[in-house]
Short mmCIF file of C-alpha atoms in Angstrom, two decimals:
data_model
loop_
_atom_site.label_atom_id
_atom_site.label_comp_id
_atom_site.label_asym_id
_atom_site.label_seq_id
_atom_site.Cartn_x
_atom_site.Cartn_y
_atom_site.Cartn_z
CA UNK A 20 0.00 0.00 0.00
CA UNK A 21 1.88 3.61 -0.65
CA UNK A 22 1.94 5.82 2.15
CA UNK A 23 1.39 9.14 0.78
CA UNK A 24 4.03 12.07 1.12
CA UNK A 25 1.22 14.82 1.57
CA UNK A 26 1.87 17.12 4.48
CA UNK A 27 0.11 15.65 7.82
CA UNK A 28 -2.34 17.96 9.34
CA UNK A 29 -2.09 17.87 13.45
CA UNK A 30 -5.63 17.32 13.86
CA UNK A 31 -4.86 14.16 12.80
CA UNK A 32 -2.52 13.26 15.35
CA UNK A 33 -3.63 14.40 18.53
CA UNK A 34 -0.93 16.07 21.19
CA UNK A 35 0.78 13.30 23.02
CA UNK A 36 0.26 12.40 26.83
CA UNK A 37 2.76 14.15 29.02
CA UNK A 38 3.96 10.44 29.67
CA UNK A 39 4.74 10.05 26.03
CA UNK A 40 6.52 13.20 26.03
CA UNK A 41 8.57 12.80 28.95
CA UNK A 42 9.52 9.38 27.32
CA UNK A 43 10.22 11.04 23.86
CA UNK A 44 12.48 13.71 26.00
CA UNK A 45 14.44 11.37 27.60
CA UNK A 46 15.11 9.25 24.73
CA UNK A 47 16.73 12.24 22.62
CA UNK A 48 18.60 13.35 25.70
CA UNK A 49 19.98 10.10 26.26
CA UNK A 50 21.35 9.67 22.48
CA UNK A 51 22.52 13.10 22.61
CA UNK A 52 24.37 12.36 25.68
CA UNK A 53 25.81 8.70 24.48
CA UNK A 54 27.12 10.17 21.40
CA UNK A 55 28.71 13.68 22.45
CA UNK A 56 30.12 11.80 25.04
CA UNK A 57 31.63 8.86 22.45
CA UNK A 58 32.74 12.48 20.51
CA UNK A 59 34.85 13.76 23.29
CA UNK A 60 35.47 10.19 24.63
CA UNK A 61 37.48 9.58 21.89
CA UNK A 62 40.18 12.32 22.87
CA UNK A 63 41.80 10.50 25.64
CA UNK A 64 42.82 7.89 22.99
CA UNK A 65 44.59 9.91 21.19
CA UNK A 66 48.25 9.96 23.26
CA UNK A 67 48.18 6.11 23.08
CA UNK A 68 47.38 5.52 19.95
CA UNK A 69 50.33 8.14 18.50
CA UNK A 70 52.44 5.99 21.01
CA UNK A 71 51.46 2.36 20.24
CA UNK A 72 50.97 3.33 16.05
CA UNK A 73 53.98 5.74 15.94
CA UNK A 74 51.50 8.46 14.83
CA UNK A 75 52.32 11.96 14.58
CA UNK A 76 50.30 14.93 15.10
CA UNK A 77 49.20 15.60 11.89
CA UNK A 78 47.83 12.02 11.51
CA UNK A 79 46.09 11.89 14.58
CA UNK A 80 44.76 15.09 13.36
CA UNK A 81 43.79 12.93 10.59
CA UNK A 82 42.45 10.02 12.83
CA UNK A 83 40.33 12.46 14.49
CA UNK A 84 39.29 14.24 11.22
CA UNK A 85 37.52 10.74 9.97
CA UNK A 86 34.58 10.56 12.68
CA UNK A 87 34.22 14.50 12.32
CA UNK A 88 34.17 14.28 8.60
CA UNK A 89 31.40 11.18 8.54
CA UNK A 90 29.44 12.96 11.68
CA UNK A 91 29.39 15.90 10.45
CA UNK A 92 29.05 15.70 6.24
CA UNK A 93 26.61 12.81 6.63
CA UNK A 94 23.88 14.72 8.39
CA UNK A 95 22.36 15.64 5.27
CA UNK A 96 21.97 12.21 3.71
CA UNK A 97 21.17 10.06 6.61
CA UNK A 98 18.14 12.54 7.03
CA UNK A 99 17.20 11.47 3.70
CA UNK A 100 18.09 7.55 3.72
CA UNK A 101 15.92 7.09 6.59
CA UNK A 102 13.42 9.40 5.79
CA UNK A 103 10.40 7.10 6.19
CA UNK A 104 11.71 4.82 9.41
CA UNK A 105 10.62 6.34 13.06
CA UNK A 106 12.25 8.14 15.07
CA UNK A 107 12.83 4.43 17.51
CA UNK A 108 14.41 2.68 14.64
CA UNK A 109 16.69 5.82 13.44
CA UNK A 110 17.98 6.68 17.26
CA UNK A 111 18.58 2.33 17.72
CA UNK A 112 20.42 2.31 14.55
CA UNK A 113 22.39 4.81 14.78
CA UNK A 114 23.79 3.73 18.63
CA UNK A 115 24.20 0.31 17.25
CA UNK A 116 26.17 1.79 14.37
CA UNK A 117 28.28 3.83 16.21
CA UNK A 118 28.77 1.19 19.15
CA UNK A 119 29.60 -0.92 16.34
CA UNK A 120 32.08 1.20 15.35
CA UNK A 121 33.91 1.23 18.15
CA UNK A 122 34.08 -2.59 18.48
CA UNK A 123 35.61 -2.29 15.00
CA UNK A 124 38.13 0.10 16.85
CA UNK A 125 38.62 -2.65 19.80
CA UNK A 126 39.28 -5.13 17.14
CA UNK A 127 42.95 -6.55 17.01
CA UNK A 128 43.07 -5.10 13.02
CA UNK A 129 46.03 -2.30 14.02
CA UNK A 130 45.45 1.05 12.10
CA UNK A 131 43.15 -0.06 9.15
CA UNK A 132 40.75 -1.68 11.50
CA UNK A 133 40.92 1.64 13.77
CA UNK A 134 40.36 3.97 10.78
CA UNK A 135 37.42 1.82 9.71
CA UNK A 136 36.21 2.14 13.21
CA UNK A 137 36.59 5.37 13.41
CA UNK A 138 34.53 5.99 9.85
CA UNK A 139 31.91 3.61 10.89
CA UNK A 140 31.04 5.14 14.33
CA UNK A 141 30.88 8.95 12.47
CA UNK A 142 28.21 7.85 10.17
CA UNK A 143 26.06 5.78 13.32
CA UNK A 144 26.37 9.55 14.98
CA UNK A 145 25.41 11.26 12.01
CA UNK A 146 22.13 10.19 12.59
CA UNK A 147 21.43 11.23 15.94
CA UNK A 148 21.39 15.01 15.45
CA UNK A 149 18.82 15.25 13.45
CA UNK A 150 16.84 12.57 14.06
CA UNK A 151 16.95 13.48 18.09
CA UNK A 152 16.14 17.06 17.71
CA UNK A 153 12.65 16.21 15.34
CA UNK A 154 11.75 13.82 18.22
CA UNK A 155 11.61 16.27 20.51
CA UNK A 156 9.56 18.88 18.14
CA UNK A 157 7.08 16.21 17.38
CA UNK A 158 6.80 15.54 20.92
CA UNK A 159 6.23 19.01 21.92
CA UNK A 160 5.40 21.03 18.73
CA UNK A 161 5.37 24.99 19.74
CA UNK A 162 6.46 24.32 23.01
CA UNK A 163 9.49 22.58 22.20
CA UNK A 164 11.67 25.53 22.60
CA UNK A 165 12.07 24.59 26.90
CA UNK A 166 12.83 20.77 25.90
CA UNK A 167 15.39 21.56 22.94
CA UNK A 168 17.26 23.27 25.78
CA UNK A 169 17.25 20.50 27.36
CA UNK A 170 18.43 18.25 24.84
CA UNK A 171 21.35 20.42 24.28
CA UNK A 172 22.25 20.26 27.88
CA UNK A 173 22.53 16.85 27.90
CA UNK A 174 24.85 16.22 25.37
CA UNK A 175 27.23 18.40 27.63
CA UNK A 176 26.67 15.79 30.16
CA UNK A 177 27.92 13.08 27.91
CA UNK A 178 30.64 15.39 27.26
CA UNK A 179 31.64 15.45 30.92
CA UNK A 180 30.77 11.81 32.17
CA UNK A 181 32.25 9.44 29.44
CA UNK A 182 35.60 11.13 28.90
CA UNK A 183 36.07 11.38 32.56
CA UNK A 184 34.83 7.45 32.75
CA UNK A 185 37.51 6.44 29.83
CA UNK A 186 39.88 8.38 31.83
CA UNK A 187 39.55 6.44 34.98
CA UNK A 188 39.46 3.23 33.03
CA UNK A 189 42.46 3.50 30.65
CA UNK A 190 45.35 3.42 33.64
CA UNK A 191 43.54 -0.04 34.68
CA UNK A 192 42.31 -1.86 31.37
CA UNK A 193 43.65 -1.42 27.75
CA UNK A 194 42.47 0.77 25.87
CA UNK A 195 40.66 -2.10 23.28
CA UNK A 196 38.53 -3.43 26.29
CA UNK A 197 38.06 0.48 27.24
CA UNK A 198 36.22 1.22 23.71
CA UNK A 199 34.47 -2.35 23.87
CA UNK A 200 32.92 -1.16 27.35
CA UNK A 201 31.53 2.12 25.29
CA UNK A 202 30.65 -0.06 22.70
CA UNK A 203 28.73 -2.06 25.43
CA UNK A 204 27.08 0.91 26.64
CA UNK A 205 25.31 2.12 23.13
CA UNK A 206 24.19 -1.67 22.48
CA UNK A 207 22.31 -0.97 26.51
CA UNK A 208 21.04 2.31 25.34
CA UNK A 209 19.48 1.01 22.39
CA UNK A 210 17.51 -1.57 24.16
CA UNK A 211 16.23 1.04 26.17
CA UNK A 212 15.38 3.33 23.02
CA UNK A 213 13.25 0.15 22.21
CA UNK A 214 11.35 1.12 25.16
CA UNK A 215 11.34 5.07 25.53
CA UNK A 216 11.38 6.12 21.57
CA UNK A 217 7.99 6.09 20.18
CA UNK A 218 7.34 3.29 17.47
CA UNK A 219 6.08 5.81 14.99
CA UNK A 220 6.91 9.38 14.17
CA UNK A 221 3.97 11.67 15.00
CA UNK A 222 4.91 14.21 12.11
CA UNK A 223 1.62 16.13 12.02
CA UNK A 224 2.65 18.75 14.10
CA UNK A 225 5.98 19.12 12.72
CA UNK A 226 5.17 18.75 9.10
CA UNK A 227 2.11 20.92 9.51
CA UNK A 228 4.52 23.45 10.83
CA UNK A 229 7.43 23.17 8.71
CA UNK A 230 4.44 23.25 5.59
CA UNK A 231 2.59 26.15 6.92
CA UNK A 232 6.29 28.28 7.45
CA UNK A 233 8.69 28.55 4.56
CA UNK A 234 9.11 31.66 6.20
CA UNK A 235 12.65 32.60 5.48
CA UNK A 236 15.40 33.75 7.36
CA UNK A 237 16.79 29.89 7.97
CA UNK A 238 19.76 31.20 5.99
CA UNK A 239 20.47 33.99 8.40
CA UNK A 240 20.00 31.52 11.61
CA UNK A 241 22.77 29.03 10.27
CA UNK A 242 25.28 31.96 9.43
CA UNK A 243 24.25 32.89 13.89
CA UNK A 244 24.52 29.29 14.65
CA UNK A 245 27.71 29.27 12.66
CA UNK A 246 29.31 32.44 14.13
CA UNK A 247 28.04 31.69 17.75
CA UNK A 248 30.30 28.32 17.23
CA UNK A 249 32.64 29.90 16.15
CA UNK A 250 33.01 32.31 18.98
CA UNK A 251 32.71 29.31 21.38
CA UNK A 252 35.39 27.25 20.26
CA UNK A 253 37.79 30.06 19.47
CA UNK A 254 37.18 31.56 22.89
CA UNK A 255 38.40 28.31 24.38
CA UNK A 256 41.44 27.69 22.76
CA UNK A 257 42.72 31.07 24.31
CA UNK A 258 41.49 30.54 27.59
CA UNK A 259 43.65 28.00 28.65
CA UNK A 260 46.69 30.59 27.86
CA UNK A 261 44.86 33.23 29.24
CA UNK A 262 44.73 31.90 32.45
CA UNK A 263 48.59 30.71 32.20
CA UNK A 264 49.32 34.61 31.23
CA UNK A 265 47.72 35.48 34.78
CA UNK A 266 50.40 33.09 36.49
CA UNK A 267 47.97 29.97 36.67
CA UNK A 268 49.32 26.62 36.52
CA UNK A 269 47.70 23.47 34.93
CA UNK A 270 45.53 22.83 38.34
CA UNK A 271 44.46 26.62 37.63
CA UNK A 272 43.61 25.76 34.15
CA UNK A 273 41.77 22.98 34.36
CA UNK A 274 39.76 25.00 37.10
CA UNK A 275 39.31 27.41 35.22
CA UNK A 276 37.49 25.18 32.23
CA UNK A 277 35.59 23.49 34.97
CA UNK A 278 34.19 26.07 35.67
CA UNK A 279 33.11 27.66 31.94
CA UNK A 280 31.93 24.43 31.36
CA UNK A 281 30.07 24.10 34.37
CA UNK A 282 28.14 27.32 33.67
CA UNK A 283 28.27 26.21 29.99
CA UNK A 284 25.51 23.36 30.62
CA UNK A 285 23.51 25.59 32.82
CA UNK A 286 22.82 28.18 30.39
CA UNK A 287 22.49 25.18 27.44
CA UNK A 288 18.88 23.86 30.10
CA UNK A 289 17.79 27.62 30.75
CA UNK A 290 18.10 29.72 27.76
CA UNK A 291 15.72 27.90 25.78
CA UNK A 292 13.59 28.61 28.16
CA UNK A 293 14.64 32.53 28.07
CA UNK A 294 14.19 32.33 23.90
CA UNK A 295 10.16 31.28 25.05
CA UNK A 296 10.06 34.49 27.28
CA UNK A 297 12.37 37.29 25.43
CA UNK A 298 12.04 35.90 21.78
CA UNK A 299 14.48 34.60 19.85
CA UNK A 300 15.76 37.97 18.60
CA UNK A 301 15.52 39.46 21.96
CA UNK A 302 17.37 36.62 23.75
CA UNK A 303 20.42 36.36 20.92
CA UNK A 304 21.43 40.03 21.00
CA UNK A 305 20.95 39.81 25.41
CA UNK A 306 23.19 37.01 25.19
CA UNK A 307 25.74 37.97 22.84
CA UNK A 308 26.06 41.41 24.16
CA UNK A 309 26.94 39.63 27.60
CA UNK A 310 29.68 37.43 25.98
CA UNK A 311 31.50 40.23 24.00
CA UNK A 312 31.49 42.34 27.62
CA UNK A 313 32.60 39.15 29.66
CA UNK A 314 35.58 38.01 27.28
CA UNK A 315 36.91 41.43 27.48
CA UNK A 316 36.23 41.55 31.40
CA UNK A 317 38.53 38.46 31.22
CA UNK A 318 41.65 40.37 28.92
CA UNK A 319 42.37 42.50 31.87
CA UNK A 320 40.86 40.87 35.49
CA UNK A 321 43.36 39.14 37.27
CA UNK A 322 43.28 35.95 37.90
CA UNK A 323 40.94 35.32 40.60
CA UNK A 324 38.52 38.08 39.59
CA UNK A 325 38.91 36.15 35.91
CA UNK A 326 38.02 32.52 37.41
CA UNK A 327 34.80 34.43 39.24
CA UNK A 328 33.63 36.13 35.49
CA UNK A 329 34.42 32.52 33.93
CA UNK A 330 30.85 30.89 35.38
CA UNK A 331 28.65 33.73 34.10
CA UNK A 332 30.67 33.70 30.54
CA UNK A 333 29.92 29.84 29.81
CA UNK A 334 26.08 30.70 30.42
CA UNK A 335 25.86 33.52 27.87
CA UNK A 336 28.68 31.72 25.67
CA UNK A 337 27.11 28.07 25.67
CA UNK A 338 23.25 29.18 25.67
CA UNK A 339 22.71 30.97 23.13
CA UNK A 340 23.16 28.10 21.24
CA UNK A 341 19.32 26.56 22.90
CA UNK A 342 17.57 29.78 21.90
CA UNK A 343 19.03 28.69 18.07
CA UNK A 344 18.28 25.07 17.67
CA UNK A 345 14.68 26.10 19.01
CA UNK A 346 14.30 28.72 16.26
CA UNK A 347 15.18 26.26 13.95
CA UNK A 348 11.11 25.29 13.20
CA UNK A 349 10.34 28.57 12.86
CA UNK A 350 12.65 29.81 10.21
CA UNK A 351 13.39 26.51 8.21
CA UNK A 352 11.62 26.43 4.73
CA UNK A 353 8.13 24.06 4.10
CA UNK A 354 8.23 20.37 4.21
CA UNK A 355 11.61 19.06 5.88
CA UNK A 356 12.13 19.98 9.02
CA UNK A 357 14.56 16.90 9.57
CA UNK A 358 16.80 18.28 6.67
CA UNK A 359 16.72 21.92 8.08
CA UNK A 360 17.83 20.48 11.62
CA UNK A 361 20.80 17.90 9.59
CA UNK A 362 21.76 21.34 7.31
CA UNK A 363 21.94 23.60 10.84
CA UNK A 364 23.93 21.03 12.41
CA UNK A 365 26.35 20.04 9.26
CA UNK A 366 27.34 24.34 9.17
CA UNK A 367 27.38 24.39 13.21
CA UNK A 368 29.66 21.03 13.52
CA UNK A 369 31.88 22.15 10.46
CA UNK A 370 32.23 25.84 12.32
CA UNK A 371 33.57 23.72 15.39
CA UNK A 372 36.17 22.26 13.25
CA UNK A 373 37.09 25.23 11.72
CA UNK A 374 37.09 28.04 13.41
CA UNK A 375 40.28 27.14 15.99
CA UNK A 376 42.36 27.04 12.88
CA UNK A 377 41.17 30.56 11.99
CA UNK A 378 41.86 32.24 15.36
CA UNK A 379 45.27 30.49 15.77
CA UNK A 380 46.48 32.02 12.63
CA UNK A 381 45.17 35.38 13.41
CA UNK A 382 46.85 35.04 16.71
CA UNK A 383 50.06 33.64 15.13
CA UNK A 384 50.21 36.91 13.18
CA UNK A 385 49.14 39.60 15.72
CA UNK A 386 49.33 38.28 19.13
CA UNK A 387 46.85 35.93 21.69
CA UNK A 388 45.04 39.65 22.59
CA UNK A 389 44.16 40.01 19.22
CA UNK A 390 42.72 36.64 18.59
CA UNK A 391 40.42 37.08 21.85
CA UNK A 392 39.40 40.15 20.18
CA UNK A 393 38.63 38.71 16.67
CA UNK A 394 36.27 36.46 18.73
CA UNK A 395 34.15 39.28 20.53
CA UNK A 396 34.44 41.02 17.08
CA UNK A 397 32.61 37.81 15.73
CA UNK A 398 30.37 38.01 18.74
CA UNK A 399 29.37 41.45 18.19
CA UNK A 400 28.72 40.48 14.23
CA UNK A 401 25.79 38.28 15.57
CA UNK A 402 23.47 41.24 17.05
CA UNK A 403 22.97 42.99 13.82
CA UNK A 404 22.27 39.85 12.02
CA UNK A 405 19.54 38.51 15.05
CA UNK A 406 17.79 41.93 14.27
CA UNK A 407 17.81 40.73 10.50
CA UNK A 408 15.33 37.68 11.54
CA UNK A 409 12.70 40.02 12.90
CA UNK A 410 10.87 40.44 9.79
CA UNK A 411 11.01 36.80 9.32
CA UNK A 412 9.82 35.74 12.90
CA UNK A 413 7.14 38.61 12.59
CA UNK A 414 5.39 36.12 9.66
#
């Protein structure tokens, strides 16, 4: 029987049961979590791999580059491949990909097998952006602003809890068994997907308000999703120096991120919350303003004034990025919504890449002051541009 490809009103899918919802929620938060934290995870592999395969920077640089690459430029066509599966089946096949992945990595196969491995887990990943952020909209439809906040906090939780897991691990176990354990955790998460995911995709409310937008202005959001990145990860490749130019050690340091990263995830649960109350407009140019003021409060605070600021600068440099993803539905043009979320994440992932290199060589050639100030000039480049959406988000 063919399943038509017409637009879905909502009538005809009622709004879930908060149970449902909840369910849905955790589900996405869960994957998110799993596979930022296999992302991140993967960095404390890095010193014993160059040691055991003789590796030098450049091709762990490399190494690392082949689950980026397939993450990141695969967004687009996994949205498409599994275009008519629900949301269950994407979210378990793409943990049992990437957990699959990394049991190709744990395989006794020396550098092919690990490069495989390392290809094979990008594309399981790939997946999960997308296909995690439309379960949530379907779930909550105009309300999903609050729970996309969410969703992006908890993929800073992964971040934290399975690198800091691997790290406790690798001084006991090798580092195969290490990776089979993380396989063995995605292959637990997607039996419980099984459970929490819901067996079909209720698309009515997001087709019927991807169909009913086309409203323009998606274009501007990714080139503010890409700068806001940008910002983020340029800001934090100085800070570590930063702190070392105010006579902190590597205790200091690592402190110091603690602490951006800390208030990092609480403005990632809160300001999508903030977009629902100020706007999207509103909360981006509030936001932004705050970071540009607070990276320059840390050029010239010393350093204990600096490690007070650094708290209150990972809210206002991390969140912003909440109020984005949940303006996402309201800008993205008629019919996909998946693909707008996949294209969004594919600029926002490649900006991550990126953007270091671009900052480094501006610092290389005028100093580490001047590449903290190329990134509040970038931040200050985002407030004329949110003020550009406001016709948009006005129809």
């Amino acid at each position: 029987m063919a399943t038509s490809t017409a637009p879905i009103r909502a009538a005809e899918h009622p709004d879930p049961p908060p149970a449902t919802k909840k369910r849905s929620l955790w589900a996405a938060c869960l994957a998110h979590a799993l596979h930022d934290g296999y992302t991140d995870g993967l960095y404390a592999f890095l010193p014993i791999w160059q040691a055991q395969f003789g590796l030098s920077y450049a091709m762990l640089a490399a190494l690392r580059a082949l689950y980026f690459a397939t993450m990141g430029g695969l967004q687009m066509p996994a949205v498409r491949v599994l275009r008519g599966v629900s949301s269950r089946v994407a979210l378990i096949l793409s943990t049992v990909v990437a957990a699959a992945g990394l049991l190709i990595m744990a395989l006794p196969s020396g550098l092919a097998g690990l490069c495989i491995g390392l290809a094979v887990a990008g594309i399981g990943s790939s997946i999960q952006h997308p296909r995690a952020s439309m379960l949530v909209i379907d779930s909550y439809g105009k309300a999903s602003r609050g729970p996309l906040g969410i969703y992006n906090f908890a993929g800073d939780l992964g971040k934290a809890a399975l690198p800091a897991l691997v790290a406790v691990l690798l001084p006991v176990l090798a580092w195969q068994p290490v990776l089979g354990l993380m396989a063995g955790l995605g292959i637990a998460l997607a039996v419980a997907l099984a459970w929490l995911a819901p067996a079909t995709l209720s698309a009515g409310q997001a087709s019927d308000r991807a169909a009913a937008g086309g409203r323009g202005g998606f274009g501007i959001l990714i080139v503010i999703g890409t700068l806001d990145t940008a910002t983020r990860m340029g800001y934090l490749l100085f800070l570590p120096f930063l702190i070392q130019g105010r006579g902190g050690d590597t205790p200091e340091i690592g402190l110091g991120l603690a602490l951006l990263f800390i208030g990092g995830a609480f403005g990632k649960a809160t300001c999508g919350w903030l977009g629902e109350r100020m706007g999207v407009i509103g909360s981006v140019m509030a936001t932004k303003g705050v970071t540009a003021l607070l990276i320059l409060a840390t050029l010239f605070t010393p350093l204990t004034e600096m490690m007070i600021v650094l708290p209150a600068l990972g809210i206002v440099l991390n969140g912003t990025s909440s109020v984005l993803y949940g303006a996402v539905p309201d800008l993205a043009s008629k019919g996909d919504l998946g693909r707008a979320f996949a294209v969004f994440y594919t600029f926002v992932i490649g900006s991550g890449g990126l953007a270091p290199i671009a900052y480094g060589a501006i610092a290389d050639v005028g100093g580490q002051t001047v590449g903290v100030l190329a990134t509040v000039a970038t931040t200050v480049l985002i407030v004329p541009l949110a003020l550009s959406l406001r016709p948009a988000l006005r129809r």
